[in-house]
Short mmCIF file of C-alpha atoms and ligand atoms in Angstrom, two decimals:
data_model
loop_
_atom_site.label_atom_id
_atom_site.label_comp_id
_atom_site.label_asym_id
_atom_site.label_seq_id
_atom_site.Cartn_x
_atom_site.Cartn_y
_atom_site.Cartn_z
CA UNK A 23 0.00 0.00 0.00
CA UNK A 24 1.49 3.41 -0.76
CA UNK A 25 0.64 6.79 0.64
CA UNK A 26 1.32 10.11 -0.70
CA UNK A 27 3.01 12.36 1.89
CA UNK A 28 2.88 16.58 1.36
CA UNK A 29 6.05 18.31 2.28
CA UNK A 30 5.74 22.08 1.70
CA UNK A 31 8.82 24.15 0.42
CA UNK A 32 9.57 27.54 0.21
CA UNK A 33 6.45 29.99 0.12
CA UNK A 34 3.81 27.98 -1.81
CA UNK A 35 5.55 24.67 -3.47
CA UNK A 36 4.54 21.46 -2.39
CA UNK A 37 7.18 18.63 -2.64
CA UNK A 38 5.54 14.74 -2.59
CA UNK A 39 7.12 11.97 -1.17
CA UNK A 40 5.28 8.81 -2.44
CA UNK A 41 5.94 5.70 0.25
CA UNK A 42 5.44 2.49 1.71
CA UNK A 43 6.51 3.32 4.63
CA UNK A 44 10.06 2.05 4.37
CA UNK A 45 10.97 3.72 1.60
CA UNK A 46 9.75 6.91 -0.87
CA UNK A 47 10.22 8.21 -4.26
CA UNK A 48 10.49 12.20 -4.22
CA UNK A 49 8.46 14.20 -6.77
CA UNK A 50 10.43 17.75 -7.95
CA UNK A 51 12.36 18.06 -4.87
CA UNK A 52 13.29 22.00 -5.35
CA UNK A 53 14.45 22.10 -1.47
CA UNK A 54 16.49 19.13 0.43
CA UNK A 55 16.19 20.07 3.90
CA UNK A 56 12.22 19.75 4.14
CA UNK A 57 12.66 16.17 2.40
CA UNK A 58 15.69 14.91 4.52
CA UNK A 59 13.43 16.34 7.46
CA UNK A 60 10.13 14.26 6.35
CA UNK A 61 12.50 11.16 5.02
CA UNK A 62 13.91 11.07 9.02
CA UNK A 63 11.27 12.13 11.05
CA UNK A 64 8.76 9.34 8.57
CA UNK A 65 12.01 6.23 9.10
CA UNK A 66 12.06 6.36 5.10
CA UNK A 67 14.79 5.78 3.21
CA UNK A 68 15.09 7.20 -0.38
CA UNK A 69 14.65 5.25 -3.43
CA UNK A 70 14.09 7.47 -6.54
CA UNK A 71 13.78 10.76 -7.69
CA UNK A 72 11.39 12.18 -10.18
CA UNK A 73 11.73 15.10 -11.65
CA UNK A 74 8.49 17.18 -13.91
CA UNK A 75 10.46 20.06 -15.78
CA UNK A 76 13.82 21.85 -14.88
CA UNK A 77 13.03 24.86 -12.72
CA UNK A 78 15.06 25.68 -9.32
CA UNK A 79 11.83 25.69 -7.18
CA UNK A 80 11.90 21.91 -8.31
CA UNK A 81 15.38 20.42 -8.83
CA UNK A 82 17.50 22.34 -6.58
CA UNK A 83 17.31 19.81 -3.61
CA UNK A 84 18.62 17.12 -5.83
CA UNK A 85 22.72 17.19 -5.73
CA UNK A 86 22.10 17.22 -1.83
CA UNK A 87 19.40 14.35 -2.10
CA UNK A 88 22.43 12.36 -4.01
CA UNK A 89 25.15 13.05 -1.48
CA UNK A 90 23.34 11.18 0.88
CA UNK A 91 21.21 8.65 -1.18
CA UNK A 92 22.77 7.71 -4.31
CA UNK A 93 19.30 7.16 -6.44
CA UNK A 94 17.88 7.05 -9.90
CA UNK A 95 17.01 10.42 -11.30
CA UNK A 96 14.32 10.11 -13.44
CA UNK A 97 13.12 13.14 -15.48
CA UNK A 98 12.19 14.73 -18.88
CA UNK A 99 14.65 13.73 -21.77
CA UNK A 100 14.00 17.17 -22.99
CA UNK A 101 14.60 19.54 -20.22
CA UNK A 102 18.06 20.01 -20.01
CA UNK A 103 18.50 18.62 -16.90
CA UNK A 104 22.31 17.68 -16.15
CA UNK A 105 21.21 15.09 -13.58
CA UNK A 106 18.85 13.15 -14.68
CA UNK A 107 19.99 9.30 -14.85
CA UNK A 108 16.53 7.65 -16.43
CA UNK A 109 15.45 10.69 -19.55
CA UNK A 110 11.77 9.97 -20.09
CA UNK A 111 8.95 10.83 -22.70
CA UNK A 112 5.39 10.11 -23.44
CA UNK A 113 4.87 6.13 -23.57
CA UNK A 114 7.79 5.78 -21.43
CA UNK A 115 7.30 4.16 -18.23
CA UNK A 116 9.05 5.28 -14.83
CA UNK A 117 9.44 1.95 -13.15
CA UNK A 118 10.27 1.64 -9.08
CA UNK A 119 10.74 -1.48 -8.18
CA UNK A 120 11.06 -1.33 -4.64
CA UNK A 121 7.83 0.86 -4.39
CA UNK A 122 6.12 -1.48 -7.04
CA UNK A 123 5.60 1.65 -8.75
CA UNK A 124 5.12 2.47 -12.33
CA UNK A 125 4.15 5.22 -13.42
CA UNK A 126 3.14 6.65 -17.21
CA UNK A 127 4.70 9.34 -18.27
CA UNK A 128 2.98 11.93 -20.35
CA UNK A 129 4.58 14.79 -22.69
CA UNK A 130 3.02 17.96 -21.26
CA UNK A 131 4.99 21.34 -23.07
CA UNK A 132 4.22 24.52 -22.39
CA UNK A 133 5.04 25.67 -19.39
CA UNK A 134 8.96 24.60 -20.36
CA UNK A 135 9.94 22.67 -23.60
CA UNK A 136 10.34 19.72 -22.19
CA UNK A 137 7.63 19.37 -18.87
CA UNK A 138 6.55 15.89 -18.52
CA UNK A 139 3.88 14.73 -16.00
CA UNK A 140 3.44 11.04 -14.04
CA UNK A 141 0.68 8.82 -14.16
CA UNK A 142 0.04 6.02 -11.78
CA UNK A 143 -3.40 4.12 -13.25
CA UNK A 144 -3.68 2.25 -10.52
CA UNK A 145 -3.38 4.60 -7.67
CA UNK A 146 -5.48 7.34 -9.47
CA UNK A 147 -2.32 9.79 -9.36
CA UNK A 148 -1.02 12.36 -11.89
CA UNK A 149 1.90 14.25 -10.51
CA UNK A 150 2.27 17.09 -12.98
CA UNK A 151 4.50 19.95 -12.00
CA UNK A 152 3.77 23.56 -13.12
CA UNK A 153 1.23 22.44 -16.02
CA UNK A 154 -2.42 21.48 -14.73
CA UNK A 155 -2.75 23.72 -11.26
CA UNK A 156 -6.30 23.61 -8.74
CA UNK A 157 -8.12 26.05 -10.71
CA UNK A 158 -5.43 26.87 -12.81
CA UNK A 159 -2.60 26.31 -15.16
CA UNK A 160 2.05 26.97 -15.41
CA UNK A 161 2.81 30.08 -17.01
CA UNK A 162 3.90 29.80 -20.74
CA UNK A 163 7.28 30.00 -20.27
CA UNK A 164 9.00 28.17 -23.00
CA UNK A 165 5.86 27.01 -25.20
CA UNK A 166 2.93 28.23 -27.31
CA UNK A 167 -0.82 28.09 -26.45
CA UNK A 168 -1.21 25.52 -28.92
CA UNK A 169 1.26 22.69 -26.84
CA UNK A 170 0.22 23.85 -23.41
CA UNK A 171 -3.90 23.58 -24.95
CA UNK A 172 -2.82 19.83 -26.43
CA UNK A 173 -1.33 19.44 -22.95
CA UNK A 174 -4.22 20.04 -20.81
CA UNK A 175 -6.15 18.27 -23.02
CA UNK A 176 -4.54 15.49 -22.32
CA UNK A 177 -4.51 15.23 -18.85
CA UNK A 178 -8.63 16.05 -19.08
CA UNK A 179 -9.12 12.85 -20.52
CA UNK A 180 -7.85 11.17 -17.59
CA UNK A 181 -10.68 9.63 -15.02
CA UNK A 182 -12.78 12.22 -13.15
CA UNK A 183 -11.06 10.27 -9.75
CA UNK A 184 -7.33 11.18 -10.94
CA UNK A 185 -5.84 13.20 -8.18
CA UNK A 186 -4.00 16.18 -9.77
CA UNK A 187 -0.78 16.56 -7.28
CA UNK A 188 0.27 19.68 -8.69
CA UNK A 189 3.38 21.67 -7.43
CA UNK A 190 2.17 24.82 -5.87
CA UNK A 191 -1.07 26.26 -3.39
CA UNK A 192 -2.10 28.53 -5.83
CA UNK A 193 -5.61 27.54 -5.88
CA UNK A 194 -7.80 31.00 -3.93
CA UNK A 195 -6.09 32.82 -6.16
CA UNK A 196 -6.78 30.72 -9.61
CA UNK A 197 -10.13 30.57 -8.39
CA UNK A 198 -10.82 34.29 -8.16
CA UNK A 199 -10.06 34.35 -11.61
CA UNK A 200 -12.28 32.16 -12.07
CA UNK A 201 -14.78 33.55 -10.97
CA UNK A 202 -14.27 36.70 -12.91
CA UNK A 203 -14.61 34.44 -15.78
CA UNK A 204 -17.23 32.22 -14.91
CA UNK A 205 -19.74 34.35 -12.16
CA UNK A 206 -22.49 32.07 -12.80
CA UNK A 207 -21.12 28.88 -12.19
CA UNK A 208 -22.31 27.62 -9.27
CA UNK A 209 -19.91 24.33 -8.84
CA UNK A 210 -17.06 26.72 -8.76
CA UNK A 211 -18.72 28.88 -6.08
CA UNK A 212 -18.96 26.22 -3.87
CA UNK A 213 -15.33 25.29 -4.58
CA UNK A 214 -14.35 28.91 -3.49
CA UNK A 215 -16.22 28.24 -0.38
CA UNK A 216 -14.71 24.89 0.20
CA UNK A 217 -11.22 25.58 -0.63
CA UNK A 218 -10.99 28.92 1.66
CA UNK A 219 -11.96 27.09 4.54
CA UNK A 220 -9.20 24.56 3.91
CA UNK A 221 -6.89 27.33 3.97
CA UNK A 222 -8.25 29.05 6.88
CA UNK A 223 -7.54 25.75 8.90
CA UNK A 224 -3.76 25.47 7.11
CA UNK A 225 -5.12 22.64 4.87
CA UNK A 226 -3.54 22.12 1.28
CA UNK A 227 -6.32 22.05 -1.49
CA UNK A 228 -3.69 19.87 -3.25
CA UNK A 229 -4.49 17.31 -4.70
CA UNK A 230 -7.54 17.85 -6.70
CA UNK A 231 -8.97 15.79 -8.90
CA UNK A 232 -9.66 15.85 -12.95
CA UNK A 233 -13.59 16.30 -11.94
CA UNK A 234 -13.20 19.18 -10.03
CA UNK A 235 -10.78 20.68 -12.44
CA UNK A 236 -13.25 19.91 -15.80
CA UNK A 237 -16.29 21.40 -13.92
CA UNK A 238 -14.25 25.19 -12.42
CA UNK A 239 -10.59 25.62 -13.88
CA UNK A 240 -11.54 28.38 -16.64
CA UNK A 241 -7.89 26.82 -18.52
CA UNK A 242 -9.96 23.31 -19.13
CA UNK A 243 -13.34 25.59 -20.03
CA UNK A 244 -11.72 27.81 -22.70
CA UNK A 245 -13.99 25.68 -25.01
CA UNK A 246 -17.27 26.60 -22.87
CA UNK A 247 -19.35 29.54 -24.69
CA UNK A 248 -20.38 31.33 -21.94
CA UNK A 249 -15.96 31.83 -21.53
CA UNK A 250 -15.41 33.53 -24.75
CA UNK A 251 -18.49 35.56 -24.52
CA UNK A 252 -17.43 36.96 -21.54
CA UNK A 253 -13.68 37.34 -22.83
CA UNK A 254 -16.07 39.03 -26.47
CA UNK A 255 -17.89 41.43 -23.43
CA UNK A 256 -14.63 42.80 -22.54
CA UNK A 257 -13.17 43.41 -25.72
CA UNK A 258 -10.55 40.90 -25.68
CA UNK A 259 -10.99 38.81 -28.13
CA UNK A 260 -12.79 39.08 -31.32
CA UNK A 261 -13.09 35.66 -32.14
CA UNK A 262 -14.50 32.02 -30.12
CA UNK A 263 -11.67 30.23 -31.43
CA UNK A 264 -10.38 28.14 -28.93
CA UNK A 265 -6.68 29.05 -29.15
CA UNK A 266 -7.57 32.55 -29.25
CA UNK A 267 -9.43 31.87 -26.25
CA UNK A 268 -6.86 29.67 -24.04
CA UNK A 269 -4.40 32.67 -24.92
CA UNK A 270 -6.09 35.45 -24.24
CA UNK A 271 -7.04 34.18 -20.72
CA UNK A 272 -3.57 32.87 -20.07
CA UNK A 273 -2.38 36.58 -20.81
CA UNK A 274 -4.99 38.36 -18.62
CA UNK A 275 -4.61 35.78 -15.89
CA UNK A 276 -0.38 36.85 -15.97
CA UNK A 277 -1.67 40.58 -14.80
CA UNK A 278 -4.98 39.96 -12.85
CA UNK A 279 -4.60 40.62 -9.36
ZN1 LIG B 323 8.05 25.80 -12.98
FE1 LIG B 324 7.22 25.76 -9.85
#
């Protein structure tokens, strides 16, 4: 049986150590110390590292995660990621034996070149970086609407029970936006409601799931009418097309405060 275990980093990222409690695989460990700390205080001992896309908020821990357990890196093949031992891409497999564990791995561009995300069927887990957020979506960094739209579609066509363990607790925020773009929908409402009490008792809203996220997170409803209408209302778009729309909300989402 294998458990998921949150370990929060730095101001908002959450790290995720996957175990059976004797030993864990750590998902974009961008800090050491908080991992060493929940690897010791949890009697775990490391067996693999998995790494979603090359940023410092989710690699940096690694050389110090090697000095003291010399794993498997597994990680995108096109990241550019100097330590990655095991370079994976979509139809690969990310197999850890002494976890049982294997997860699919999915090609998810966008928010880098090379993101990739993890998919464990059988556990009803997508780890997936900076690219599918609760009620949101990465930043375009290094790709084009088009890949990051292919991406998310994607990962929407996963079961409605997938738990999205995404990388940061950015949800109250992605939500407001939300509702700015969707007022009337009354699922994502009730998120709101649910989600800020989970905050206002220091409870993650991580992990979601692909239900939640199909029914309230305006970056899987750029296809919904009543989206580009509203986007039409304010003058920023001219057009329904879907691109247009993903982009133009991406772009007003990067200033909206
Ligand atoms: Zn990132
Ligand atoms: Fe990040």
């Amino acid at each position: 049986m294998l458990n998921v275990l949150t370990v929060p980093a730095f101001q908002d990222n959450y790290l995720w150590l996957i175990h059976d409690g004797a030993r864990a695989a750590v998902v974009d460990p961008g800090d050491a110390a908080p991992i060493l700390a929940a690897l010791a205080d949890n009697g775990l001992a490391l067996a693999a590292i998995l790494l979603t896309h090359h940023h410092a908020d989710h690699v940096g821990g690694v050389p110090a995660l090697l000095a003291r357990f010399p794993v498997p890196v597994f990680g995108p093949r096109g990241d550019g990621i100097a330590q990655v031992t095991v370079p994976l891409g979509e139809g690969d497999t990310a197999r850890i034996p002494e976890l049982g564990l294997a997860m699919q791995v999915i090609d998810v561009p966008g928010h880098t070149r090379g993101h990739i995300a993890y998919y464990s069927p059988e556990n009803h887990w997508l780890f997936c970086g900076d690219t599918l957020f609760a009620g949101g979506c990465g930043r375009l960094f290094e790709g084009t609407p088009e890949q990051m739209v292919n991406s998310l579609d994607k990962l929407a066509t996963l079961p409605e029970q997938t738990q999205i363990f995404c990388a940061h607790e950015y949800t109250l925020a992605n939500l407001r936006f939300a509702n700015e773009i969707e007022p009337d929908n009354i699922q994502l409402k009730s998120r709101i409601r649910h989600e800020q009490s989970k905050r206002d008792q220091g409870t993650p809203t991580v992990p979601s799931t692909i239900g939640l996220e199909k029914a309230t997170n305006p970056f899987l409803r750029f296809r919904e009418p009543d989206v580009a209408e509203r986007l039409m209302q304010r003058g920023i778009i001219s057009t329904g097309e879907p691109i247009a729309v993903f982009a133009a909300l991406r772009e007003w989402k990067n200033s909206y405060r």
